[in-house]
Coordinates of C-alpha atoms in Angstrom, one line a residue:
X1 CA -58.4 -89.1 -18.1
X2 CA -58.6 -87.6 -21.6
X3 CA -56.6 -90.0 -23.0
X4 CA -58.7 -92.9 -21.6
X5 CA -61.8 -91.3 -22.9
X6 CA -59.7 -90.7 -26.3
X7 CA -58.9 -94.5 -26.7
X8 CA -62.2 -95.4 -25.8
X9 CA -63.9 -93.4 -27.9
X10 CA -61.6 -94.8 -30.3
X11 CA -62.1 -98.6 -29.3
X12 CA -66.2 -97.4 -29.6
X13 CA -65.7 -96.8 -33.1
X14 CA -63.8 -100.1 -34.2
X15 CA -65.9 -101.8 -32.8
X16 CA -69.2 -100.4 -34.3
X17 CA -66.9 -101.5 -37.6
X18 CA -66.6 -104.6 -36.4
X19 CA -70.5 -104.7 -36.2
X20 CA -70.9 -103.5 -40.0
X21 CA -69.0 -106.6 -41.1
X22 CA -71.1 -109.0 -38.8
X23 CA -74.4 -107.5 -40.5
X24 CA -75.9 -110.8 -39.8
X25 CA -75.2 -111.0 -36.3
X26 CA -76.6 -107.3 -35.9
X27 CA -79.6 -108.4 -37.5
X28 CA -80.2 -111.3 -35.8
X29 CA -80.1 -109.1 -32.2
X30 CA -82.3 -106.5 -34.0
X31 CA -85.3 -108.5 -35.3
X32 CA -85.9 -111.6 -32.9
X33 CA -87.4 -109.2 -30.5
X34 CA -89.3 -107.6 -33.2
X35 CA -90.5 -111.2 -34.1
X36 CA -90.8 -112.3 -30.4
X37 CA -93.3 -108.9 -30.2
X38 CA -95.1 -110.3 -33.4
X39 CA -95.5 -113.3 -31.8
X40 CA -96.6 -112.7 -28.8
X41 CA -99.0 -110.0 -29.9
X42 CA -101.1 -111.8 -33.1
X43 CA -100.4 -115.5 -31.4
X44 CA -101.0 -114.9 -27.4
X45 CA -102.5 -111.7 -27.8
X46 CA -105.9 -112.4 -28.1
X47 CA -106.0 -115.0 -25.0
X48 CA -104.0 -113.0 -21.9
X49 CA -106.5 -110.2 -20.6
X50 CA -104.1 -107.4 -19.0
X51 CA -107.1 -105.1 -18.9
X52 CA -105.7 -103.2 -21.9
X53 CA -104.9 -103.7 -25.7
X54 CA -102.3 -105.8 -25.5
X55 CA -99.8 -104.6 -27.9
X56 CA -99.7 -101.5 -25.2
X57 CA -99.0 -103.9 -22.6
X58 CA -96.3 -105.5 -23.8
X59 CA -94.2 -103.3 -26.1
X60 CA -92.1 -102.3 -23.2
X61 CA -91.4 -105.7 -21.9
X62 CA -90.5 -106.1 -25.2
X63 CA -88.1 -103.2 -25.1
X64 CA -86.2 -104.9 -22.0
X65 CA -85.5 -107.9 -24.0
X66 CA -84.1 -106.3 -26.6
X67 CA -82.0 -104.6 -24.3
X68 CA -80.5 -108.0 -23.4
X69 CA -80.4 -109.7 -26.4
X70 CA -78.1 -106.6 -27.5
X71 CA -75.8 -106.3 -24.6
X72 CA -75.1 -110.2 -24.4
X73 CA -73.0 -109.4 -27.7
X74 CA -70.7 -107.5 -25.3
X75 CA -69.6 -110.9 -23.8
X76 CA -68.7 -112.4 -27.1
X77 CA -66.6 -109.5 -28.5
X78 CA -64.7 -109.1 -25.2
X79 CA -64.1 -112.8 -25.0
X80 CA -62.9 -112.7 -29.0
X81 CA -60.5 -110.0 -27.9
X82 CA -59.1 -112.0 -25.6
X83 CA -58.8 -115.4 -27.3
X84 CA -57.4 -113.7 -30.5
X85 CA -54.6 -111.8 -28.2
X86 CA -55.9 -108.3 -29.8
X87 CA -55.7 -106.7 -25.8
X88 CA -51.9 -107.7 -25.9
X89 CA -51.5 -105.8 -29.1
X90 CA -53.5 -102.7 -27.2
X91 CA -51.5 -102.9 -24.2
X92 CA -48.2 -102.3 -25.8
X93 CA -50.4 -99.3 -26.9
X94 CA -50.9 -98.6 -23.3
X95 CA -54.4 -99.2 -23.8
X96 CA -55.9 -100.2 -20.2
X97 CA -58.6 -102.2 -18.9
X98 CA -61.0 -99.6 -18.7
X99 CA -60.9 -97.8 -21.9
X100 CA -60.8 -101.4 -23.5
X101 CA -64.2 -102.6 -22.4
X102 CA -65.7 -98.9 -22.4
X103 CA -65.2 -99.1 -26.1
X104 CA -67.1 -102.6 -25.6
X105 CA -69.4 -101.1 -24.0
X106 CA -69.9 -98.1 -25.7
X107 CA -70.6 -99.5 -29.3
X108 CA -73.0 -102.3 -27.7
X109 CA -75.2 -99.3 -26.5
X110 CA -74.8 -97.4 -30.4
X111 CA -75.8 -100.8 -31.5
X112 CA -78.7 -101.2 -28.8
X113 CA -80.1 -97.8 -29.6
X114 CA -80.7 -98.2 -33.2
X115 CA -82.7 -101.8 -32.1
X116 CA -84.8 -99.9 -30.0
X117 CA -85.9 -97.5 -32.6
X118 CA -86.5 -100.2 -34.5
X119 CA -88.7 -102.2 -32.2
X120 CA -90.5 -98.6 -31.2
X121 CA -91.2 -98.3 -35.0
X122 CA -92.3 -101.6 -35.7
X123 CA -94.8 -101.3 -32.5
X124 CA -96.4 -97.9 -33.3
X125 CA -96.7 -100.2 -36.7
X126 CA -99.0 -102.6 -35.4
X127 CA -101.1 -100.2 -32.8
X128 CA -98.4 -99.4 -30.1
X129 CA -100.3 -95.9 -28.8
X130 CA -98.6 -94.7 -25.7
X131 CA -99.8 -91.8 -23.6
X132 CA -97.3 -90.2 -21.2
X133 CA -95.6 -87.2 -21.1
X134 CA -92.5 -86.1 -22.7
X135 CA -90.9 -86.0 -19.6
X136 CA -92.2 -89.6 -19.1
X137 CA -90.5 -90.3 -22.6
X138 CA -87.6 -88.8 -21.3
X139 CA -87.4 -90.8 -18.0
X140 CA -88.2 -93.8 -19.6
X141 CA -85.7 -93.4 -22.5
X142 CA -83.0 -92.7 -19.2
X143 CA -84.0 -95.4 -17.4
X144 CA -84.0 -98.0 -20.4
X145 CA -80.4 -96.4 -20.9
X146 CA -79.1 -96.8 -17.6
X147 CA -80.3 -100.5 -17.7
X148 CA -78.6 -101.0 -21.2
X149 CA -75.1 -99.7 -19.8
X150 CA -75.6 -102.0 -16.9
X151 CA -76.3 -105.3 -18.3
X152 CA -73.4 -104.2 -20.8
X153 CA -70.7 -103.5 -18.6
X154 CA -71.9 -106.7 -16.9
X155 CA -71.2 -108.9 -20.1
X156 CA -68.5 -107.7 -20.5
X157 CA -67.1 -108.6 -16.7
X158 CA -68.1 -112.3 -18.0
X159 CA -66.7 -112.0 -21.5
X160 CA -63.6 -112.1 -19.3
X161 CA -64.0 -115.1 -17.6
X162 CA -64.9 -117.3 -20.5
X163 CA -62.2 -118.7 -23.5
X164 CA -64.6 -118.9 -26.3
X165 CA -67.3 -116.9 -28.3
X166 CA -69.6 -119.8 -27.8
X167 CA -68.9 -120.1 -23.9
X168 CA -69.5 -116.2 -23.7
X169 CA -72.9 -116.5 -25.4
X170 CA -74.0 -119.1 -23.3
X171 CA -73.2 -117.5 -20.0
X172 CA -75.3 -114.6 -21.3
X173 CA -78.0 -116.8 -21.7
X174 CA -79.8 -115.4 -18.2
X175 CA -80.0 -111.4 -19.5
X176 CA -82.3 -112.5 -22.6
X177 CA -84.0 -115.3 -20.2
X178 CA -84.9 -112.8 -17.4
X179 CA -88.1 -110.6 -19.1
X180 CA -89.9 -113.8 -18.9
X181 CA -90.7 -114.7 -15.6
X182 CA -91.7 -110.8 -14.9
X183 CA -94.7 -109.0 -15.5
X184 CA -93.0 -108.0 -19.2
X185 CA -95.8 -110.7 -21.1
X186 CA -98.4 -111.2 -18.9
X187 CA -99.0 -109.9 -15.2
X188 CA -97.5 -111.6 -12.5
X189 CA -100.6 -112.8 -10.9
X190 CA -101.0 -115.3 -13.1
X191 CA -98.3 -117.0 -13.0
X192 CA -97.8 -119.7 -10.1
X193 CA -97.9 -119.0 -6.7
X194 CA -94.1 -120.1 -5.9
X195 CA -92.9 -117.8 -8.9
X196 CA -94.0 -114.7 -7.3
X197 CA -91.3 -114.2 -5.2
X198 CA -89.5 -114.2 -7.9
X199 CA -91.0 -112.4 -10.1
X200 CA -91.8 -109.3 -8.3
X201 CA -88.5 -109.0 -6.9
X202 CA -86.0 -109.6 -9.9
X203 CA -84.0 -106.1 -11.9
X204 CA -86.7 -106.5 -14.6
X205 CA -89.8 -106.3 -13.5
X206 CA -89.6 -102.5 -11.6
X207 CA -88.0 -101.7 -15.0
X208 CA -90.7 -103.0 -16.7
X209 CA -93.0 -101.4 -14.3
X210 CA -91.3 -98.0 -14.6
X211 CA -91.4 -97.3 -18.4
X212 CA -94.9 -99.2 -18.8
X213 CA -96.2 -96.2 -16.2
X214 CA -94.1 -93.7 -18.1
X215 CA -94.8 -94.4 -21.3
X216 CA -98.6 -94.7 -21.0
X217 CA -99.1 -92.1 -18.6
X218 CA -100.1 -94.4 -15.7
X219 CA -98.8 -94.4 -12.1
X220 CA -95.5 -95.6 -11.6
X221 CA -95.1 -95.5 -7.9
X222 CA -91.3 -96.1 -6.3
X223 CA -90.4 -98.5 -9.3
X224 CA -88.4 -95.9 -11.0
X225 CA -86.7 -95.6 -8.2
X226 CA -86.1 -99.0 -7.4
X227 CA -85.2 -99.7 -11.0
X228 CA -82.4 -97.4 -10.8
X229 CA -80.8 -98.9 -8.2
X230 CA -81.0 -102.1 -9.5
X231 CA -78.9 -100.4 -12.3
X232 CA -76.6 -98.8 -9.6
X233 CA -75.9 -102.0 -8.2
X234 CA -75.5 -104.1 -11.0
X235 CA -73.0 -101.2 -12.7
X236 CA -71.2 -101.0 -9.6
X237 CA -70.4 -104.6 -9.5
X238 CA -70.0 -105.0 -13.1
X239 CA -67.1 -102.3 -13.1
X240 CA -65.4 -103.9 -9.7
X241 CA -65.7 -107.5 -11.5
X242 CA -64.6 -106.3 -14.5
X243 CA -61.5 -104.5 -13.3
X244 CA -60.7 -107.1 -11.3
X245 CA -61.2 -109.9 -14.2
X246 CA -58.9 -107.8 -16.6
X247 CA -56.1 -107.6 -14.5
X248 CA -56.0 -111.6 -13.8
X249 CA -56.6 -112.7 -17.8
X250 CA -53.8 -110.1 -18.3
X251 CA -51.2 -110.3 -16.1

């Protein structure tokens, strides 16, 4: 056990150094949801009416997508690895599965950290005033976490299955896509009747839910709740799929 958490921990950190000398894809992941947030708060802003200011609205929805747009880089350094025969090289390491794609993991959530202090700053910029508690800061910051680790370990499950960095950020497409039809830009009311379904019921929007309430103080209900086992489930198949993948792209 410690040597798996030794050579992931390990793994972590090379690939945090491959992240310093892909500074533009970093940036990239870091500031199109700070842009997206511009845009939606100075372009739409003014014309959705969620009953409150509505950079308040929708900084945490905001928050969710950059969660995505962060871990769908998992899938494109795990599929790299695998193209360029680097887990071959780690394996006559005796470097397994696991502690492969933890290290992944594990630097996609440094990486996804430092966006979301970055988005946080740039929203208390421009009028972002929450209200909860610390412990609602707390719970939120856990929850947002949990979901980040998650839709990681899931990218990485399909950086296994595709051949190419291109394919890999393709197939990743539906992480970054799924903040939108969900109550993270405008409430889900609004949107057409045969989207509610939807809407209501997808991983995102009890996330959404759950650190909107915690963060401004509001009611949150069961969301939490239901957000975390959303995040559960989606971990638990992640690390079944991903074990599973490993072992038939390796043997």
């Amino acid at each position: 056990m410690s040597d798996a958490l030794s050579a992931a921990s390990v793994l972590a950190g090379r690939g945090i150094r491959i992240s310093r000398r892909n500074l533009d894809a970093v940036i990239t992941s870091m500031m199109l949801p700070i842009m997206l947030m511009l845009v939606f708060v100075y372009f739409f802003g003014g014309a959705i009416d969620t009953g409150t200011r509505y950079v308040t609205y929708v900084v945490p929805g905001v928050l969710v997508l950059c969660a995505g747009f962060g871990a769908a880089s998992t899938a494109v350094t795990v599929s790299e690895d695998m193209r360029l025969g680097v887990v071959d090289r780690f394996r006559t390491l005796d470097v397994g599965g696991t502690p492969f794609l933890a290290g992944h993991v594990a630097a996609t959530v440094t990486r996804n950290v430092l966006s979301t202090a970055l988005v946080l700053g740039a929203a208390f910029a421009i009028g972002f005033r929450p209200a909860g508690t610390a412990a609602g800061w707390l719970a939120a910051i856990g929850l947002l976490l949990a979901w980040i680790t998650a839709v990681s370990w899931l990218s990485a499950a399909l950086g296994l299955v595709t051949k190419t960095a291109e394919a890999a950020g393709t197939i990743t497409f539906f992480m970054m896509f799924l903040p939108y039809p969900s109550s993270a830009f405008v409430p889900i009311e609004t949107m057409p009747s045969w989207l509610h379904g939807f809407a209501e019921h997808q991983p995102v929007t009890p996330l959404i839910e759950s650190m909107r309430g915690l963060l401004l103080g509001q009611p949150a209900g069961d969301a939490p709740w239901i957000a975390l086992a959303w995040c559960a489930g989606l971990l638990a198949l992640a690390l079944a799929a991903s074990g599973y993948l490993f072992r038939l792209r390796t043997r």
